Amino acid sequence: MDFIRARISRDLKTGKYGGRVVTRFPPEPNGFLHIGHAKAICLNFGIAAEHPGGRCHLRLDDTNPDTEKAEYVEAMKRDIRWLGFNWGEHLYHASDYFEELYRYAMVLIDKGLAYVDSSSEEEIRERRGSVTRPGVNSPFRDRSRDENRELFVRMRAGDFPDGSHVLRARIDMAHPNMVMRDPLLYRIRHARHYRQRDTWPIYPMYDFAHCLSDSLERVTHSLCTLEFENNREIYDWLLEHTDSPAPRPEQTEFAPLILDYVVTSKRKLRPMVEEGLVHGWDDPRMSTLAGLRRRGVTPEAIRTLCEMVGVARAHSRVDIAKLEFALRDDLNHKAPRAFCVLDPLRVVLTNYPEAREEVFRAPRLPGNAGESGTRELPFGRTLLIDREDFREDPPTGFRRLSPGAEVRLKYAYVIRCDKVLKDTAGRVVELRCAIDPDTRGGVAPVGRRVRGAIHWLKAGSAIPAEVRLFDRMFNVPEPPDDDLAAALNPDSERIVTGALVEPGLVGTPPATHYQFERLGYFFSDPEDSRDGSLVFNRTVTLRASWEGRAQRATSAGEEPVSPANRAAHAERGKTRAGPSSPSASLRTAKQRLDFGHLARLGVSEAAAVSLVRSPRYLSVFHLARASYAEGADSIASWLVNEVTRLLGSDDRAELERLEPAALADLVRAVDTGRMSHRRGRTVVAELLARGGGFEEACSGLDLEEIDDEAVLRAILEEVVLDYPDKAAAYRSGERRLLGLFVGEVMKRSQGKADPREASRLARAMLEG
RNA sequence: UGGCCCGUCGUCUAAUGGCAGGACACCGGUCUUUGGAACCGGCGGUGGUGGUUCGAAUCCACCCGGGCCAACCA
C-alpha cells in the first residue's frame, strides 16, 4: 500500500472525517490532459472507488480567463471517461464559487488579514525579496479595514483598470517560505471568462481558490504533485483564517509521473501544437491522452503503468519500457494477427504452377485454431515479402532468406532462394525460389529444422495501406523547456505509403487493433483511415528482437551503463574534503559557545550539536542535569536520540510535558543498571505522553522483564525449531539473522524478554 | 548566502527498529510456424561518515547528491 492510502486508512481508523473519503481531480482547462495527469486520475478516482461511499470530484480549476476554453473542458471529460473513470454527478467548476470566494476574501479583510495593494506589478515583485533576501512591506500594507473594504468592493464593481490594484493576504514579508510573503489573492482582469462571461472583473489566484474550493466541496484528501509542497503552508493558513469548517481538507503531495523522452507538461505541449511541430493535440506522437488513444495505446495499459509505478514522494523518472510492457501485455491477447508487408520484394516460385492457387488458414490469435478463429491467406506463384527479410550477404546468425538458404513462409511452405534478380542499378528486384512440397501448411517433416519464419502476401490479392511508423519524439530523455525544437527526433514519424496488408483487412473500421506479425501492434487511424484507403498507426513494436536490439544500441539517446558511469555512481555522496565534524556546521557564536560548554560537561559531539540547535531541548537538558550532574552525556543522549524519536512518531508525545527531574531519575536508573534501556524507553514514552514523576510513571506501567535464562532458552529453542533453515544459515555465517531470532523471542514474549540476554543466549545456542 | 522536500538493484517500488522482497530492463536456458508470447533461471541495491540501540534501509547528527520556491499562472 502506498503512503497516501496508508494515511487514508489511518484517518478512517481514527474517524477524522467521519468515515468519508472525498478526493478530487482539479485540472485547469487550458490544454489537453497528458499521461502525467493519468497518474493523478488513477490515484484520485482509484482511491474513491476503493472505499464504500467514496467520491472523486472532477473540478475544473478555471480561475484564469485568459487561457481557458470550453473546448478543453470537453476534451478532458472525454479523456477521463476513456481512461475508465467516472465522476458521476460530481462535476464542479471553481468559477461557480466566485461569489463565495469573494465573501471569504471579505472575511480576511475584516480580520485585518488582507489588504488592497495598489503597487505596480514590478514594485510587488521587487519588494518580495528573493529566496535569500527578505522582502519589504508594501506602503499600502497598513490601509484601514474600511478603506480595504471599499477598494475591494470597487475592484469587483469594475471601477479600476487591469493591474491597478490587487488583494493580498497580510502575513509576513520576511517569511522564509516565499509563498507566505503576502501572497496575492485577487487580481483585476477585464477579460471574458468562458463560463462566467463578463460577470467578473476580478479573479482569484490559485492558492486562494484551491483550498477554499476543496473546503466548499467537503473534500477530505487533496492530493497534488510535489511542486505544490511550498503551497501547503498557505493552503492551511487560508483555511484556518477564513474559519473554514472542520474537519478541514488536507493537502498531500506525491511525485508526478515523469517519463523518459516524453514531455509531460501542458506548458511545453501547447507550443508544440501552436508552432506546428506536431499535427495537433491528438498527434499520435504526443503524450496527451488523445494522442496516445489515437496511436492505439489502451486505457488498460495506462492504468497498468500507473499501478506499476506506484505512488511515493521520491522524485522519480520512469523508463518508457514500462509503458511498452503494459501495452504489449494487453494487446498480445486482444489484437488479432495479420500480415503486412511494408517494403515489398517480389518472390517467384519457379516450381509452383502459374495457374495454381491455394488458400491457407492461419489463427487470428495464437493458440486459437478453431474454424471461427482463423483467417484466410491466398497463395500463388508470385508473392511479396518484406525486403528486410532478405539479405544477399547475411550476417552470421541471420535466420531469414538469403541466396541458397531456406526459410518458412508462415502457414504455407518452406522455400529456398535459388536466384537473385537485379535491375541495372544493382538493386534487388526479384527472388527466384522453389517451394518444398513436403512442407505444405508450413509444417516441416520431423527431423527437419527451419529456423526462420517470415510473413508474405500473394501478389495481386494484397490490399494497399498507408502505415505510419512512430518513434520517440525527442532525442534526449529530458527535453529542455527553452528549445524543444532542437531536441526533436526528426524520424519520429515515418510514413510508409506503399505498404500492403492481407485481403481479410478490407473494410477494417477505424480504431481497430491488429498485430502485424513480426512487426508490432498497429491501430487503424480513427480519423484518417477509411474503407477505400486504410491507414495504420504503429502503436508499439514487438519486444526488441535480435535486429531491434542491435539497432537500438546504436540509435540516438541510449547510453549504456559504462564501467566509468558505475564508478561515478559508486563515488556519489562521498565526502570530498575528508571527514568533517558535525560541530563545524554550527553557524552562530552562541551555538559555538554552548557547544563548548556541553563538551566540557562530557557531552558527546553528536548529541551536543543537536542540543545546541534547539533551545527547548537545551533548557530541558540543563534542568535535568541539575539533579543528576554526573549523567550529562547520558541525559543528552536520551534527549537527542529517544525523545526526538518519540516526538516525531507519537502524536501524544509533547516535550513540554516532560519533567526534567523525571528524565534525570530515569537516566540514572538506567545508568546504574536498575532498569534496562528498553524499559527506559517505555517509561520515557509515558513521561512524554502523560508527564509526572519517574516513580509515578513506573508504577502505572507493566515493566516486567523476563531475564530468567531457563525461560528464555525454552522460547529460543522453539524459535530455532521453527526456523531450521535460518539457523543453519546463521551457523554458516549469516550473522545478520541474529535479529530474526531475537525479534521472534521478543514477539513471543509479548515484548517482555530482555533482548540483551536473549541475544546472548541465541548466539551461544546457535554457535555453540 | 534562505526555507521546504527527496536519496533502497540500471529504472520504479516494498520492508512502519528484527530474514533487504517484487516489477520493468538486462543476460542465459526450455519451448515455439512471430528473433514474438509463455515458462524457468541468473545478474544486481540501502549515497557517505559518525552516533543511539541487543539489533538500523528505518531513529539522531553532519557531509555529499538531487528537486521545488522570487507569475497579477496553476
Short mmCIF file of N, CA, C and O (backbone and C1' of nucleotides) in Angstrom, two decimals, chain A residues 61 63-64 125 128 130-131 163 178 184 187 206 228-230 309 315 317 322 332 337 397 399 408 410-411 441-442 515 518 543 545 552 572-573 576 585 613 641 681 726 739 756, chain B residues 1-3 5-6 11-14 17-20 23-24 26 33-37 47 51-55 59-74:
data_model
loop_
_atom_site.label_atom_id
_atom_site.label_comp_id
_atom_site.label_asym_id
_atom_site.label_seq_id
_atom_site.Cartn_x
_atom_site.Cartn_y
_atom_site.Cartn_z
N ASP A 61 -10.53 23.75 -12.67
CA ASP A 61 -9.94 24.83 -11.89
C ASP A 61 -9.80 26.04 -12.81
O ASP A 61 -8.70 26.38 -13.25
N THR A 63 -9.87 29.54 -13.05
CA THR A 63 -9.81 30.87 -12.44
C THR A 63 -8.99 31.85 -13.27
O THR A 63 -8.71 32.95 -12.81
N ASN A 64 -8.59 31.43 -14.45
CA ASN A 64 -7.80 32.33 -15.30
C ASN A 64 -8.47 32.47 -16.66
O ASN A 64 -8.34 31.60 -17.51
N ARG A 125 6.91 42.74 -7.22
CA ARG A 125 7.95 41.74 -7.44
C ARG A 125 9.22 42.11 -6.68
O ARG A 125 9.82 41.30 -6.00
N ARG A 128 9.19 41.70 -2.94
CA ARG A 128 9.04 40.34 -2.43
C ARG A 128 10.38 39.80 -1.94
O ARG A 128 10.44 38.82 -1.22
N SER A 130 14.06 37.93 -2.30
CA SER A 130 14.44 36.73 -3.04
C SER A 130 14.53 35.59 -2.06
O SER A 130 14.27 35.76 -0.87
N VAL A 131 14.90 34.42 -2.55
CA VAL A 131 14.97 33.27 -1.66
C VAL A 131 15.96 33.47 -0.52
O VAL A 131 15.83 32.88 0.54
N GLY A 163 -4.50 45.59 -13.37
CA GLY A 163 -3.17 45.84 -12.80
C GLY A 163 -3.09 47.00 -11.83
O GLY A 163 -2.03 47.26 -11.27
N MET A 178 8.71 31.71 0.51
CA MET A 178 8.32 32.82 -0.36
C MET A 178 6.80 32.89 -0.57
O MET A 178 6.25 33.97 -0.77
N LEU A 184 -0.67 37.10 -3.30
CA LEU A 184 -1.78 37.74 -3.98
C LEU A 184 -3.00 36.83 -3.92
O LEU A 184 -2.89 35.63 -4.13
N ARG A 187 -6.74 39.44 -8.46
CA ARG A 187 -6.19 40.39 -9.43
C ARG A 187 -7.34 40.94 -10.27
O ARG A 187 -8.40 40.31 -10.36
N TYR A 206 -4.70 30.99 -7.63
CA TYR A 206 -4.72 29.56 -7.32
C TYR A 206 -4.76 29.27 -5.82
O TYR A 206 -5.62 28.53 -5.34
N PHE A 228 3.86 21.47 -5.34
CA PHE A 228 2.99 22.30 -4.51
C PHE A 228 3.31 22.19 -3.02
O PHE A 228 2.57 22.69 -2.18
N GLU A 229 4.43 21.53 -2.72
CA GLU A 229 4.84 21.38 -1.32
C GLU A 229 4.86 22.71 -0.60
O GLU A 229 4.34 22.85 0.50
N ASN A 230 5.49 23.70 -1.24
CA ASN A 230 5.62 25.00 -0.59
C ASN A 230 4.27 25.67 -0.38
O ASN A 230 4.14 26.54 0.47
N VAL A 309 4.02 1.87 -11.43
CA VAL A 309 4.86 2.98 -10.97
C VAL A 309 4.64 3.26 -9.49
O VAL A 309 5.56 3.63 -8.77
N HIS A 315 11.48 11.68 -5.89
CA HIS A 315 11.50 12.17 -7.27
C HIS A 315 11.90 11.03 -8.16
O HIS A 315 12.94 10.43 -7.96
N ARG A 317 11.83 9.07 -12.23
CA ARG A 317 11.81 9.18 -13.69
C ARG A 317 11.61 7.77 -14.22
O ARG A 317 12.44 6.90 -14.00
N LYS A 322 8.43 0.51 -19.37
CA LYS A 322 7.34 0.02 -18.52
C LYS A 322 6.00 0.19 -19.21
O LYS A 322 5.14 -0.69 -19.14
N ASN A 332 -1.32 -8.14 -26.60
CA ASN A 332 -0.97 -9.50 -27.01
C ASN A 332 -2.18 -10.42 -27.05
O ASN A 332 -2.32 -11.23 -27.94
N ARG A 337 -4.02 -11.23 -35.27
CA ARG A 337 -2.79 -11.19 -36.06
C ARG A 337 -3.13 -11.01 -37.54
O ARG A 337 -4.19 -11.43 -38.01
N GLY A 397 24.18 -15.66 -38.11
CA GLY A 397 23.02 -15.71 -37.23
C GLY A 397 21.76 -15.24 -37.90
O GLY A 397 20.69 -15.28 -37.31
N ARG A 399 18.53 -15.45 -39.76
CA ARG A 399 17.67 -16.62 -39.91
C ARG A 399 16.68 -16.53 -41.05
O ARG A 399 15.85 -17.39 -41.21
N ARG A 408 10.86 -20.41 -43.76
CA ARG A 408 9.47 -20.85 -43.78
C ARG A 408 8.57 -19.65 -44.06
O ARG A 408 8.71 -18.61 -43.45
N LYS A 410 5.29 -18.43 -43.32
CA LYS A 410 4.37 -18.85 -42.27
C LYS A 410 3.06 -19.39 -42.83
O LYS A 410 2.45 -18.77 -43.70
N TYR A 411 2.65 -20.50 -42.31
CA TYR A 411 1.39 -21.18 -42.64
C TYR A 411 1.36 -21.70 -44.07
O TYR A 411 0.33 -22.18 -44.52
N GLY A 441 1.48 -26.18 -45.67
CA GLY A 441 0.89 -25.71 -44.41
C GLY A 441 1.95 -25.19 -43.46
O GLY A 441 1.67 -24.79 -42.35
N GLY A 442 3.18 -25.18 -43.97
CA GLY A 442 4.26 -24.65 -43.14
C GLY A 442 4.80 -25.67 -42.17
O GLY A 442 5.66 -25.39 -41.35
N GLN A 515 -2.16 -7.05 -34.61
CA GLN A 515 -0.72 -7.24 -34.55
C GLN A 515 -0.30 -7.67 -35.93
O GLN A 515 -0.75 -8.71 -36.43
N ARG A 518 5.33 -10.13 -36.58
CA ARG A 518 6.76 -9.83 -36.58
C ARG A 518 7.07 -8.33 -36.67
O ARG A 518 8.22 -7.93 -36.60
N ARG A 543 8.56 -6.77 -28.83
CA ARG A 543 9.69 -6.65 -27.92
C ARG A 543 11.00 -6.71 -28.70
O ARG A 543 11.12 -7.48 -29.66
N SER A 545 13.85 -7.30 -30.73
CA SER A 545 14.31 -8.58 -31.26
C SER A 545 15.80 -8.50 -31.52
O SER A 545 16.46 -7.53 -31.21
N ARG A 552 18.88 -0.61 -31.66
CA ARG A 552 18.66 0.27 -30.53
C ARG A 552 19.98 0.69 -29.88
O ARG A 552 20.13 1.80 -29.42
N ARG A 572 29.32 8.65 -5.74
CA ARG A 572 28.32 9.64 -5.36
C ARG A 572 28.18 9.72 -3.85
O ARG A 572 28.02 8.71 -3.18
N GLY A 573 28.23 10.89 -3.34
CA GLY A 573 27.97 11.04 -1.93
C GLY A 573 29.19 10.94 -1.04
O GLY A 573 29.11 11.25 0.13
N ARG A 576 34.19 14.95 -0.20
CA ARG A 576 35.38 15.29 -0.96
C ARG A 576 36.49 15.81 -0.06
O ARG A 576 37.63 15.42 -0.20
N SER A 585 29.51 22.60 11.55
CA SER A 585 28.33 23.16 10.89
C SER A 585 27.64 24.23 11.73
O SER A 585 26.70 24.86 11.28
N ARG A 613 21.32 23.37 18.90
CA ARG A 613 20.43 23.92 17.87
C ARG A 613 19.00 24.12 18.36
O ARG A 613 18.21 24.76 17.70
N ASN A 641 18.36 11.22 21.17
CA ASN A 641 18.00 10.02 20.42
C ASN A 641 16.60 9.49 20.71
O ASN A 641 15.87 9.18 19.78
N ARG A 681 12.88 3.16 27.71
CA ARG A 681 12.16 3.74 26.57
C ARG A 681 10.66 3.77 26.83
O ARG A 681 9.98 4.73 26.49
N LYS A 726 16.98 -21.18 8.73
CA LYS A 726 17.61 -19.92 9.13
C LYS A 726 18.73 -20.19 10.14
O LYS A 726 19.77 -19.53 10.11
N GLY A 739 19.10 -11.04 14.32
CA GLY A 739 17.95 -10.16 14.56
C GLY A 739 16.63 -10.90 14.43
O GLY A 739 15.68 -10.63 15.17
N ARG A 756 18.81 -8.21 25.47
CA ARG A 756 20.25 -8.36 25.61
C ARG A 756 20.58 -9.80 25.99
O ARG A 756 21.46 -10.43 25.42
P U B 1 27.70 31.02 3.76
"O5'" U B 1 26.20 31.42 3.70
"C5'" U B 1 25.65 32.62 4.23
"C4'" U B 1 24.43 32.91 3.42
"C3'" U B 1 23.78 31.65 2.86
"O3'" U B 1 22.90 31.07 3.81
"C1'" U B 1 24.02 33.27 1.13
P G B 2 22.22 29.66 3.60
"O5'" G B 2 20.70 30.06 3.72
"C5'" G B 2 20.27 30.94 4.76
"C4'" G B 2 18.78 31.13 4.66
"C3'" G B 2 17.96 29.85 4.74
"O3'" G B 2 17.74 29.46 6.08
"C1'" G B 2 17.23 31.12 2.90
P G B 3 17.59 27.90 6.42
"O5'" G B 3 16.10 27.58 5.94
"C5'" G B 3 15.00 28.23 6.57
"C4'" G B 3 13.74 27.94 5.81
"C3'" G B 3 13.47 26.46 5.56
"O3'" G B 3 12.89 25.83 6.69
"C1'" G B 3 13.15 27.67 3.55
P C B 5 10.66 19.34 5.35
"O5'" C B 5 10.65 18.59 3.95
"C5'" C B 5 9.44 18.32 3.28
"C4'" C B 5 9.71 17.81 1.90
"C3'" C B 5 10.59 16.57 1.80
"O3'" C B 5 9.84 15.40 2.09
"C1'" C B 5 11.28 18.13 0.19
P C B 6 10.59 14.14 2.74
"O5'" C B 6 11.44 13.61 1.50
"C5'" C B 6 10.77 13.19 0.34
"C4'" C B 6 11.79 12.83 -0.72
"C3'" C B 6 12.87 11.87 -0.29
"O3'" C B 6 12.38 10.54 -0.25
"C1'" C B 6 13.83 13.61 -1.54
P U B 11 19.13 3.95 -11.35
"O5'" U B 11 17.73 3.68 -12.05
"C5'" U B 11 17.30 4.49 -13.14
"C4'" U B 11 15.88 4.12 -13.50
"C3'" U B 11 14.91 4.13 -12.33
"O3'" U B 11 14.41 5.43 -12.06
"C1'" U B 11 14.65 2.12 -13.53
P C B 12 13.99 5.84 -10.60
"O5'" C B 12 12.64 5.01 -10.36
"C5'" C B 12 11.44 5.43 -11.02
"C4'" C B 12 10.34 4.45 -10.72
"C3'" C B 12 10.06 4.18 -9.25
"O3'" C B 12 9.32 5.22 -8.62
"C1'" C B 12 10.07 2.14 -10.41
P U B 13 9.47 5.47 -7.04
"O5'" U B 13 8.96 4.10 -6.43
"C5'" U B 13 7.59 3.74 -6.46
"C4'" U B 13 7.42 2.34 -5.94
"C3'" U B 13 7.67 2.15 -4.46
"O3'" U B 13 6.50 2.52 -3.73
"C1'" U B 13 8.72 0.41 -5.68
P A B 14 6.53 2.61 -2.15
"O5'" A B 14 6.39 1.08 -1.77
"C5'" A B 14 7.12 0.57 -0.72
"C4'" A B 14 6.77 -0.87 -0.53
"C3'" A B 14 7.14 -1.37 0.84
"O3'" A B 14 6.07 -1.15 1.73
"C1'" A B 14 8.11 -2.78 -0.78
P G B 17 8.60 1.03 13.17
"O5'" G B 17 9.94 0.27 12.79
"C5'" G B 17 11.16 0.76 13.33
"C4'" G B 17 12.16 -0.33 13.17
"C3'" G B 17 11.70 -1.62 13.85
"O3'" G B 17 12.37 -2.71 13.23
"C1'" G B 17 13.61 -0.82 14.90
P G B 18 11.42 -3.75 12.43
"O5'" G B 18 12.33 -5.05 12.50
"C5'" G B 18 13.64 -5.02 11.91
"C4'" G B 18 14.26 -6.38 12.02
"C3'" G B 18 13.33 -7.51 11.66
"O3'" G B 18 14.07 -8.49 10.99
"C1'" G B 18 14.05 -7.75 13.91
P C B 19 14.10 -8.44 9.39
"O5'" C B 19 14.63 -9.90 9.08
"C5'" C B 19 15.98 -10.25 9.40
"C4'" C B 19 16.51 -11.16 8.34
"C3'" C B 19 16.30 -10.62 6.92
"O3'" C B 19 17.40 -11.01 6.12
"C1'" C B 19 15.13 -12.64 7.15
P A B 20 18.50 -9.91 5.91
"O5'" A B 20 17.85 -8.87 4.91
"C5'" A B 20 17.49 -9.30 3.62
"C4'" A B 20 16.45 -8.38 3.06
"C3'" A B 20 16.27 -8.51 1.56
"O3'" A B 20 15.33 -9.52 1.27
"C1'" A B 20 16.54 -6.23 2.13
P A B 23 8.74 -10.54 -9.79
"O5'" A B 23 8.35 -9.14 -10.44
"C5'" A B 23 6.98 -8.83 -10.71
"C4'" A B 23 6.89 -7.45 -11.31
"C3'" A B 23 7.75 -7.22 -12.55
"O3'" A B 23 7.12 -7.70 -13.72
"C1'" A B 23 8.06 -5.43 -11.05
P C B 24 8.02 -8.21 -14.94
"O5'" C B 24 8.65 -6.87 -15.54
"C5'" C B 24 7.82 -5.92 -16.18
"C4'" C B 24 8.60 -4.68 -16.51
"C3'" C B 24 9.84 -4.88 -17.37
"O3'" C B 24 9.52 -4.97 -18.75
"C1'" C B 24 10.38 -3.47 -15.56
P C B 26 15.40 -5.63 -22.46
"O5'" C B 26 16.80 -6.02 -21.81
"C5'" C B 26 17.91 -5.13 -21.89
"C4'" C B 26 19.05 -5.66 -21.05
"C3'" C B 26 19.43 -7.10 -21.31
"O3'" C B 26 20.29 -7.21 -22.44
"C1'" C B 26 19.26 -6.77 -18.98
P U B 33 6.89 -25.23 -34.15
"O5'" U B 33 6.61 -24.14 -35.29
"C5'" U B 33 7.69 -23.35 -35.77
"C4'" U B 33 7.14 -22.10 -36.40
"C3'" U B 33 6.08 -21.42 -35.57
"O3'" U B 33 6.23 -20.01 -35.71
"C1'" U B 33 5.26 -21.87 -37.73
P U B 34 6.71 -19.15 -34.42
"O5'" U B 34 6.44 -17.69 -34.94
"C5'" U B 34 6.83 -17.31 -36.25
"C4'" U B 34 7.19 -15.84 -36.25
"C3'" U B 34 8.20 -15.44 -35.18
"O3'" U B 34 8.98 -14.36 -35.68
"C1'" U B 34 6.19 -14.26 -34.84
P G B 35 10.51 -14.61 -35.96
"O5'" G B 35 11.24 -14.25 -34.60
"C5'" G B 35 11.46 -15.21 -33.58
"C4'" G B 35 12.52 -14.70 -32.65
"C3'" G B 35 12.29 -13.27 -32.19
"O3'" G B 35 12.92 -13.11 -30.91
"C1'" G B 35 14.24 -13.36 -33.49
P G B 36 12.10 -13.41 -29.57
"O5'" G B 36 10.62 -12.85 -29.81
"C5'" G B 36 10.35 -11.46 -29.83
"C4'" G B 36 8.85 -11.27 -29.87
"C3'" G B 36 8.12 -11.75 -28.63
"O3'" G B 36 8.10 -10.77 -27.61
"C1'" G B 36 7.05 -12.61 -30.55
P A B 37 8.12 -11.24 -26.08
"O5'" A B 37 6.85 -12.18 -25.95
"C5'" A B 37 5.55 -11.60 -25.91
"C4'" A B 37 4.53 -12.70 -25.77
"C3'" A B 37 4.67 -13.59 -24.54
"O3'" A B 37 4.10 -12.99 -23.40
"C1'" A B 37 4.37 -14.95 -26.44
P G B 47 20.95 4.73 0.34
"O5'" G B 47 22.44 5.15 -0.04
"C5'" G B 47 22.97 4.83 -1.32
"C4'" G B 47 24.24 5.61 -1.52
"C3'" G B 47 25.11 5.72 -0.27
"O3'" G B 47 25.95 4.60 -0.11
"C1'" G B 47 24.81 7.86 -1.21
P G B 51 30.68 5.82 16.27
"O5'" G B 51 29.37 6.44 16.92
"C5'" G B 51 29.45 7.64 17.69
"C4'" G B 51 28.08 8.19 17.96
"C3'" G B 51 27.11 7.23 18.63
"O3'" G B 51 27.35 7.12 20.02
"C1'" G B 51 26.02 8.36 16.88
P U B 52 27.04 5.75 20.78
"O5'" U B 52 25.45 5.73 20.78
"C5'" U B 52 24.72 6.69 21.52
"C4'" U B 52 23.25 6.45 21.35
"C3'" U B 52 22.79 5.03 21.62
"O3'" U B 52 22.64 4.79 23.00
"C1'" U B 52 21.81 5.81 19.62
P U B 53 23.16 3.45 23.66
"O5'" U B 53 22.22 2.35 23.00
"C5'" U B 53 20.84 2.30 23.35
"C4'" U B 53 20.14 1.30 22.48
"C3'" U B 53 20.75 -0.10 22.48
"O3'" U B 53 20.33 -0.84 23.63
"C1'" U B 53 20.28 0.55 20.26
P C B 54 21.36 -1.71 24.40
"O5'" C B 54 21.67 -2.91 23.41
"C5'" C B 54 22.75 -3.80 23.68
"C4'" C B 54 22.65 -5.01 22.77
"C3'" C B 54 22.43 -4.70 21.31
"O3'" C B 54 23.66 -4.43 20.65
"C1'" C B 54 20.90 -6.35 21.98
P G B 55 23.72 -3.19 19.62
"O5'" G B 55 22.74 -3.68 18.46
"C5'" G B 55 23.14 -4.76 17.61
"C4'" G B 55 22.01 -5.17 16.71
"C3'" G B 55 21.46 -4.06 15.82
"O3'" G B 55 22.24 -3.93 14.64
"C1'" G B 55 19.68 -5.22 16.84
P C B 59 13.62 7.10 9.85
"O5'" C B 59 14.11 7.27 11.36
"C5'" C B 59 13.17 7.33 12.42
"C4'" C B 59 13.87 7.68 13.71
"C3'" C B 59 14.95 8.75 13.58
"O3'" C B 59 14.38 10.04 13.64
"C1'" C B 59 15.82 6.93 14.79
P C B 60 15.04 11.23 12.83
"O5'" C B 60 16.32 11.55 13.71
"C5'" C B 60 16.18 12.06 15.03
"C4'" C B 60 17.56 12.36 15.59
"C3'" C B 60 18.48 13.13 14.66
"O3'" C B 60 18.22 14.52 14.69
"C1'" C B 60 19.65 11.31 15.56
P A B 61 18.48 15.37 13.38
"O5'" A B 61 20.07 15.48 13.39
"C5'" A B 61 20.73 16.20 14.41
"C4'" A B 61 22.22 16.08 14.25
"C3'" A B 61 22.76 16.47 12.89
"O3'" A B 61 22.89 17.87 12.77
"C1'" A B 61 23.74 14.43 13.56
P C B 62 22.63 18.57 11.35
"O5'" C B 62 24.03 18.33 10.62
"C5'" C B 62 25.22 18.90 11.16
"C4'" C B 62 26.42 18.20 10.58
"C3'" C B 62 26.52 18.22 9.06
"O3'" C B 62 27.07 19.44 8.58
"C1'" C B 62 26.93 16.03 9.82
P C B 63 26.62 19.97 7.15
"O5'" C B 63 27.37 18.96 6.18
"C5'" C B 63 28.79 18.94 6.11
"C4'" C B 63 29.26 17.77 5.28
"C3'" C B 63 28.74 17.72 3.85
"O3'" C B 63 29.49 18.57 3.00
"C1'" C B 63 28.53 15.58 4.82
P C B 64 28.78 19.25 1.72
"O5'" C B 64 28.58 18.00 0.75
"C5'" C B 64 29.71 17.29 0.24
"C4'" C B 64 29.24 16.11 -0.57
"C3'" C B 64 28.19 16.43 -1.62
"O3'" C B 64 28.76 16.96 -2.80
"C1'" C B 64 27.51 14.52 -0.42
P G B 65 27.92 18.02 -3.68
"O5'" G B 65 26.74 17.13 -4.27
"C5'" G B 65 27.04 16.09 -5.20
"C4'" G B 65 25.81 15.29 -5.50
"C3'" G B 65 24.60 16.09 -5.95
"O3'" G B 65 24.68 16.46 -7.31
"C1'" G B 65 23.92 14.50 -4.34
P G B 66 23.95 17.83 -7.79
"O5'" G B 66 22.41 17.43 -7.74
"C5'" G B 66 21.89 16.53 -8.70
"C4'" G B 66 20.48 16.14 -8.35
"C3'" G B 66 19.45 17.26 -8.32
"O3'" G B 66 19.05 17.66 -9.62
"C1'" G B 66 19.12 15.86 -6.45
P G B 67 18.56 19.17 -9.85
"O5'" G B 67 17.11 19.17 -9.21
"C5'" G B 67 16.10 18.34 -9.76
"C4'" G B 67 14.87 18.40 -8.90
"C3'" G B 67 14.27 19.78 -8.70
"O3'" G B 67 13.48 20.16 -9.81
"C1'" G B 67 14.36 18.67 -6.63
P C B 68 13.37 21.72 -10.19
"O5'" C B 68 12.35 22.26 -9.10
"C5'" C B 68 11.05 21.72 -9.01
"C4'" C B 68 10.35 22.29 -7.81
"C3'" C B 68 10.37 23.81 -7.71
"O3'" C B 68 9.38 24.40 -8.53
"C1'" C B 68 10.91 22.86 -5.61
P C B 69 9.67 25.84 -9.17
"O5'" C B 69 9.56 26.79 -7.91
"C5'" C B 69 8.31 26.96 -7.26
"C4'" C B 69 8.49 27.81 -6.04
"C3'" C B 69 9.14 29.16 -6.29
"O3'" C B 69 8.16 30.10 -6.72
"C1'" C B 69 10.10 28.14 -4.37
P A B 70 8.45 31.00 -7.98
"O5'" A B 70 9.17 32.25 -7.31
"C5'" A B 70 8.44 33.11 -6.45
"C4'" A B 70 9.19 34.41 -6.28
"C3'" A B 70 9.67 35.07 -7.57
"O3'" A B 70 8.64 35.85 -8.15
"C1'" A B 70 11.43 35.00 -6.01
P A B 71 8.55 35.99 -9.76
"O5'" A B 71 7.47 34.94 -10.28
"C5'" A B 71 6.19 34.93 -9.88
"C4'" A B 71 5.29 35.76 -10.82
"C3'" A B 71 3.86 35.81 -10.34
"O3'" A B 71 3.30 37.04 -10.76
"C1'" A B 71 3.93 34.92 -12.50
P C B 72 3.19 38.16 -9.61
"O5'" C B 72 1.65 38.50 -9.82
"C5'" C B 72 0.65 37.53 -9.50
"C4'" C B 72 -0.62 37.83 -10.25
"C3'" C B 72 -0.45 37.78 -11.76
"O3'" C B 72 -1.68 37.32 -12.29
"C1'" C B 72 -1.19 39.91 -11.11
P C B 73 -1.62 36.31 -13.54
"O5'" C B 73 -0.77 35.09 -12.96
"C5'" C B 73 -1.39 34.01 -12.36
"C4'" C B 73 -1.48 32.86 -13.33
"C3'" C B 73 -2.06 31.59 -12.78
"O3'" C B 73 -3.47 31.65 -12.81
"C1'" C B 73 -0.09 31.11 -13.99
P A B 74 -4.29 31.11 -11.58
"O5'" A B 74 -4.07 29.54 -11.65
"C5'" A B 74 -4.52 28.80 -12.79
"C4'" A B 74 -3.91 27.42 -12.73
"C3'" A B 74 -4.16 26.67 -11.43
"O3'" A B 74 -5.40 26.01 -11.44
"C1'" A B 74 -1.86 26.58 -11.95
#
